[in-house]
């Protein structure tokens, strides 16, 4: 089976696609990743030895500006490049996790009659997903809320990295709070959490600022006992931290699926500018099941929200039960099987 992966250009789109590709390759698939030269996917593929072909695509916003028209032109050119690539190599199936990087690849697959499977990792489908879902062989999703917007979708769960799944089997809670702002970091968390920590005692802290923001915030936790601040938490360290944490503080993107895998309650600060306010809706799904607290950026008291969780063991235990019911541990395998079925139908 020849499988094209696409999705990006942020980590929330890229790494789920790569995790599914990893299992598909172990089952015998031949992989290629098509994406944007602007996103993070080229470096991710290079590290894993996956062939990558990139195009000069970028997010498409309003056509009322010169930048919008430039993005449209690049999108059309990228679609042409993806079409030439797939006409040459003729993949059996395409798997997309959405984002602006995926749009030209999906357009090319649709025009060539190549079946494609899409996975929506957020609760509210993005523009790329809404555009291409009607012709998809199968539409898959992570959140229950997504089924209200894509009623024909299949809730497969989220393809969390295998190493994290394995580490989650050895859960042992300690008074550790893990702070993660996503692949690009979160300025509000980098400012607000160290401030909150100064009024909270008896806790250990592991905080990833994001590489781009580390220099600006490397001294933010100066003088706070037990507070470790890093630009990035390596995968092995992160899995161990999740396994021993009592709470996570984060934005509310695809990281929520990792928290579910570890049965880890969270304090969530949605990015106010996320497309269609999807981060708020992601967070609300976890709030509804009793697994998280939603804090409005710049409005709510982070310290109070963190204290509420770290001081109440029964609240954390209830959240763990709710997350176990929400989580789908074999999501990666389910998605790989759906992709294989789509390829067989095209044979």
Coordinates of C-alpha atoms in Angstrom, one line a residue, residues 19-279:
X19 CA 2.0 8.2 14.5
X20 CA -0.6 6.6 12.2
X21 CA 2.0 6.5 9.4
X22 CA 4.4 4.7 11.8
X23 CA 2.0 1.9 12.4
X24 CA 0.9 1.7 8.8
X25 CA 4.6 1.3 7.8
X26 CA 5.0 -1.5 10.3
X27 CA 2.1 -3.2 8.6
X28 CA 3.9 -2.9 5.2
X29 CA 2.8 0.6 3.9
X30 CA 5.2 2.7 1.8
X31 CA 5.0 6.3 3.1
X32 CA 5.4 9.8 1.7
X33 CA 4.5 13.1 3.4
X34 CA 3.2 16.0 1.3
X35 CA 3.0 19.3 3.0
X36 CA 4.1 22.9 3.3
X37 CA 7.6 24.2 3.2
X38 CA 6.5 26.8 5.7
X39 CA 5.4 24.4 8.4
X40 CA 7.1 22.0 10.8
X41 CA 6.5 18.9 8.8
X42 CA 9.7 18.8 6.8
X43 CA 12.0 18.7 9.9
X44 CA 9.7 16.1 11.6
X45 CA 9.9 13.9 8.5
X46 CA 13.7 14.3 8.2
X47 CA 14.2 13.2 11.8
X48 CA 12.1 10.0 11.1
X49 CA 13.5 9.3 7.7
X50 CA 10.1 9.7 5.9
X51 CA 10.3 11.0 2.4
X52 CA 8.9 14.6 2.3
X53 CA 7.8 16.7 -0.6
X54 CA 6.9 20.3 0.2
X55 CA 5.0 23.2 -1.5
X56 CA 4.9 26.9 -0.9
X57 CA 1.4 26.9 0.7
X58 CA 0.4 29.1 3.6
X59 CA -2.8 29.9 5.6
X60 CA -5.6 31.4 3.5
X61 CA -7.4 34.3 5.2
X62 CA -9.3 37.2 3.7
X63 CA -9.1 38.0 0.0
X64 CA -9.6 41.6 0.9
X65 CA -5.9 42.0 1.4
X66 CA -2.8 41.5 -0.9
X67 CA -1.6 38.8 1.5
X68 CA -4.8 36.9 1.0
X69 CA -4.5 36.9 -2.7
X70 CA -0.9 35.9 -2.5
X71 CA -1.9 32.9 -0.3
X72 CA -4.6 31.9 -2.8
X73 CA -2.1 32.0 -5.7
X74 CA 0.3 29.8 -3.7
X75 CA -2.5 27.4 -2.7
X76 CA -3.4 26.9 -6.4
X77 CA 0.2 26.4 -7.3
X78 CA 0.7 24.0 -4.5
X79 CA -2.4 22.0 -5.6
X80 CA -0.9 21.7 -9.0
X81 CA 2.4 20.5 -7.6
X82 CA 0.7 18.0 -5.4
X83 CA -1.4 16.8 -8.3
X84 CA 1.8 16.3 -10.5
X85 CA 3.4 14.4 -7.6
X86 CA 0.5 12.0 -7.0
X87 CA -0.1 11.5 -10.7
X88 CA 3.5 10.4 -10.9
X89 CA 3.6 8.1 -7.9
X90 CA -0.1 7.2 -7.8
X91 CA -0.7 6.5 -4.1
X92 CA -3.4 4.1 -3.1
X93 CA -4.8 6.3 -0.4
X94 CA -4.2 9.7 1.4
X95 CA -4.5 10.3 5.1
X96 CA -5.0 13.9 6.2
X97 CA -5.1 15.5 9.7
X98 CA -6.1 18.9 8.3
X99 CA -4.5 22.3 8.5
X100 CA -3.5 24.7 5.7
X101 CA -0.7 22.3 4.5
X102 CA -3.3 19.6 3.8
X103 CA -5.6 21.7 1.6
X104 CA -3.7 21.5 -1.7
X105 CA -2.9 17.8 -1.2
X106 CA -6.6 17.0 -0.5
X107 CA -7.6 19.0 -3.6
X108 CA -5.2 17.1 -5.7
X109 CA -6.4 13.7 -4.4
X110 CA -10.0 14.6 -5.0
X111 CA -9.4 15.7 -8.5
X112 CA -7.4 12.5 -9.3
X113 CA -10.0 10.2 -7.7
X114 CA -7.6 8.9 -5.1
X115 CA -9.5 7.9 -1.9
X116 CA -8.7 9.9 1.2
X117 CA -9.4 9.5 4.9
X118 CA -9.4 12.5 7.2
X119 CA -9.1 12.8 10.9
X120 CA -10.3 15.9 12.8
X121 CA -8.3 16.3 16.0
X122 CA -10.3 19.3 17.4
X123 CA -13.9 19.5 18.4
X124 CA -14.9 22.1 15.8
X125 CA -13.9 21.1 12.2
X126 CA -11.5 23.4 10.5
X127 CA -12.0 24.9 7.1
X128 CA -9.9 22.3 5.3
X129 CA -12.0 19.5 7.0
X130 CA -15.3 21.2 6.2
X131 CA -14.2 21.6 2.6
X132 CA -13.1 18.0 2.0
X133 CA -15.2 15.9 4.4
X134 CA -18.2 15.4 1.9
X135 CA -16.0 13.5 -0.6
X136 CA -13.9 11.6 2.0
X137 CA -14.0 7.8 2.1
X138 CA -14.1 8.0 5.9
X139 CA -14.2 11.0 8.3
X140 CA -12.7 10.3 11.7
X141 CA -12.6 12.4 14.9
X142 CA -11.3 12.7 18.4
X143 CA -14.0 14.7 20.2
X144 CA -17.6 13.7 20.8
X145 CA -18.6 17.3 20.0
X146 CA -17.3 16.9 16.4
X147 CA -20.2 14.4 15.7
X148 CA -22.6 17.4 16.0
X149 CA -20.8 19.1 13.1
X150 CA -19.8 16.1 11.0
X151 CA -22.7 13.6 11.7
X152 CA -21.2 10.9 9.4
X153 CA -17.9 10.9 11.2
X154 CA -16.6 7.9 13.1
X155 CA -15.2 8.6 16.6
X156 CA -11.9 6.7 16.5
X157 CA -10.1 8.7 19.2
X158 CA -6.7 10.4 18.9
X159 CA -3.5 8.8 17.8
X160 CA -1.3 9.5 20.8
X161 CA 2.3 8.5 20.5
X162 CA 3.1 4.9 21.4
X163 CA 5.7 5.8 23.9
X164 CA 3.2 7.9 25.8
X165 CA 0.6 5.1 25.8
X166 CA 3.2 2.7 27.2
X167 CA 4.3 5.2 29.9
X168 CA 0.7 5.7 30.9
X169 CA 0.5 2.1 32.1
X170 CA 2.9 3.0 35.0
X171 CA 0.9 5.9 36.5
X172 CA 2.0 7.0 40.0
X173 CA 0.8 10.4 41.2
X174 CA 3.2 12.8 42.9
X175 CA 2.8 16.5 43.7
X176 CA 4.0 17.5 40.2
X177 CA 2.3 20.1 37.9
X178 CA 3.3 19.9 34.2
X179 CA 2.9 23.1 32.2
X180 CA 2.9 22.8 28.4
X181 CA 1.9 25.5 25.9
X182 CA 1.9 23.4 22.7
X183 CA 4.5 23.2 19.9
X184 CA 4.7 27.0 19.6
X185 CA 4.6 27.9 23.3
X186 CA 2.0 30.1 25.1
X187 CA 3.1 33.5 26.3
X188 CA 0.2 33.8 28.8
X189 CA 1.2 30.5 30.5
X190 CA 4.8 31.5 30.5
X191 CA 4.0 34.7 32.3
X192 CA 1.0 33.5 34.4
X193 CA 2.0 30.1 35.8
X194 CA 5.2 31.2 37.5
X195 CA 3.3 34.0 39.1
X196 CA 0.6 31.6 40.3
X197 CA 3.3 29.2 41.6
X198 CA 4.6 31.8 44.0
X199 CA 1.4 31.6 46.0
X200 CA 1.3 27.7 46.0
X201 CA 3.4 25.6 48.2
X202 CA 4.4 21.9 48.4
X203 CA 4.4 21.4 44.6
X204 CA 7.0 20.6 42.0
X205 CA 6.8 22.2 38.6
X206 CA 8.0 21.2 35.1
X207 CA 7.3 23.9 32.5
X208 CA 8.0 23.9 28.8
X209 CA 8.0 27.5 27.4
X210 CA 8.4 26.5 23.7
X211 CA 11.8 27.0 22.1
X212 CA 11.0 30.4 20.6
X213 CA 10.0 31.9 24.0
X214 CA 12.6 30.4 26.3
X215 CA 15.0 33.3 26.2
X216 CA 12.3 35.7 27.1
X217 CA 11.0 33.7 30.1
X218 CA 14.0 31.7 31.3
X219 CA 14.2 33.8 34.5
X220 CA 10.4 33.9 35.1
X221 CA 10.5 31.2 37.8
X222 CA 13.7 32.5 39.5
X223 CA 13.5 31.9 43.2
X224 CA 10.6 29.4 43.1
X225 CA 11.7 26.2 44.9
X226 CA 11.1 23.1 42.8
X227 CA 10.3 25.0 39.6
X228 CA 12.1 23.7 36.5
X229 CA 11.6 25.7 33.3
X230 CA 12.8 24.4 29.9
X231 CA 12.4 25.3 26.3
X232 CA 11.2 21.9 25.4
X233 CA 10.6 18.6 27.3
X234 CA 12.0 15.6 25.4
X235 CA 9.6 12.8 24.7
X236 CA 11.0 10.4 27.3
X237 CA 11.0 13.0 30.0
X238 CA 7.5 14.2 29.1
X239 CA 6.1 10.7 29.3
X240 CA 7.6 10.2 32.8
X241 CA 6.4 13.6 33.9
X242 CA 2.8 12.9 32.8
X243 CA 2.9 9.5 34.6
X244 CA 3.8 11.1 37.9
X245 CA 1.9 14.4 37.6
X246 CA -1.2 15.3 39.6
X247 CA -2.2 18.1 37.2
X248 CA -1.4 19.7 33.8
X249 CA -1.8 23.3 32.9
X250 CA -2.0 23.9 29.2
X251 CA -3.7 25.4 26.1
X252 CA -6.4 23.1 24.8
X253 CA -5.3 21.7 21.5
X254 CA -4.5 18.1 20.7
X255 CA -2.5 17.8 23.9
X256 CA -5.8 17.0 25.6
X257 CA -5.8 13.5 24.2
X258 CA -2.4 12.9 25.9
X259 CA -3.9 14.0 29.2
X260 CA -6.7 11.6 28.7
X261 CA -4.3 8.7 28.0
X262 CA -2.7 9.5 31.4
X263 CA -6.0 10.1 33.2
X264 CA -4.5 13.5 34.0
X265 CA -6.8 16.4 35.1
X266 CA -6.0 19.8 33.7
X267 CA -6.4 23.5 34.0
X268 CA -7.0 24.8 30.5
X269 CA -6.5 28.3 29.1
X270 CA -7.8 28.2 25.5
X271 CA -6.1 30.3 22.9
X272 CA -8.6 33.2 22.3
X273 CA -7.6 33.5 18.6
X274 CA -7.9 29.8 17.7
X275 CA -9.9 29.2 14.5
X276 CA -13.7 29.0 15.2
X277 CA -12.7 29.2 18.9
X278 CA -12.1 25.5 18.7
X279 CA -9.7 25.4 21.7

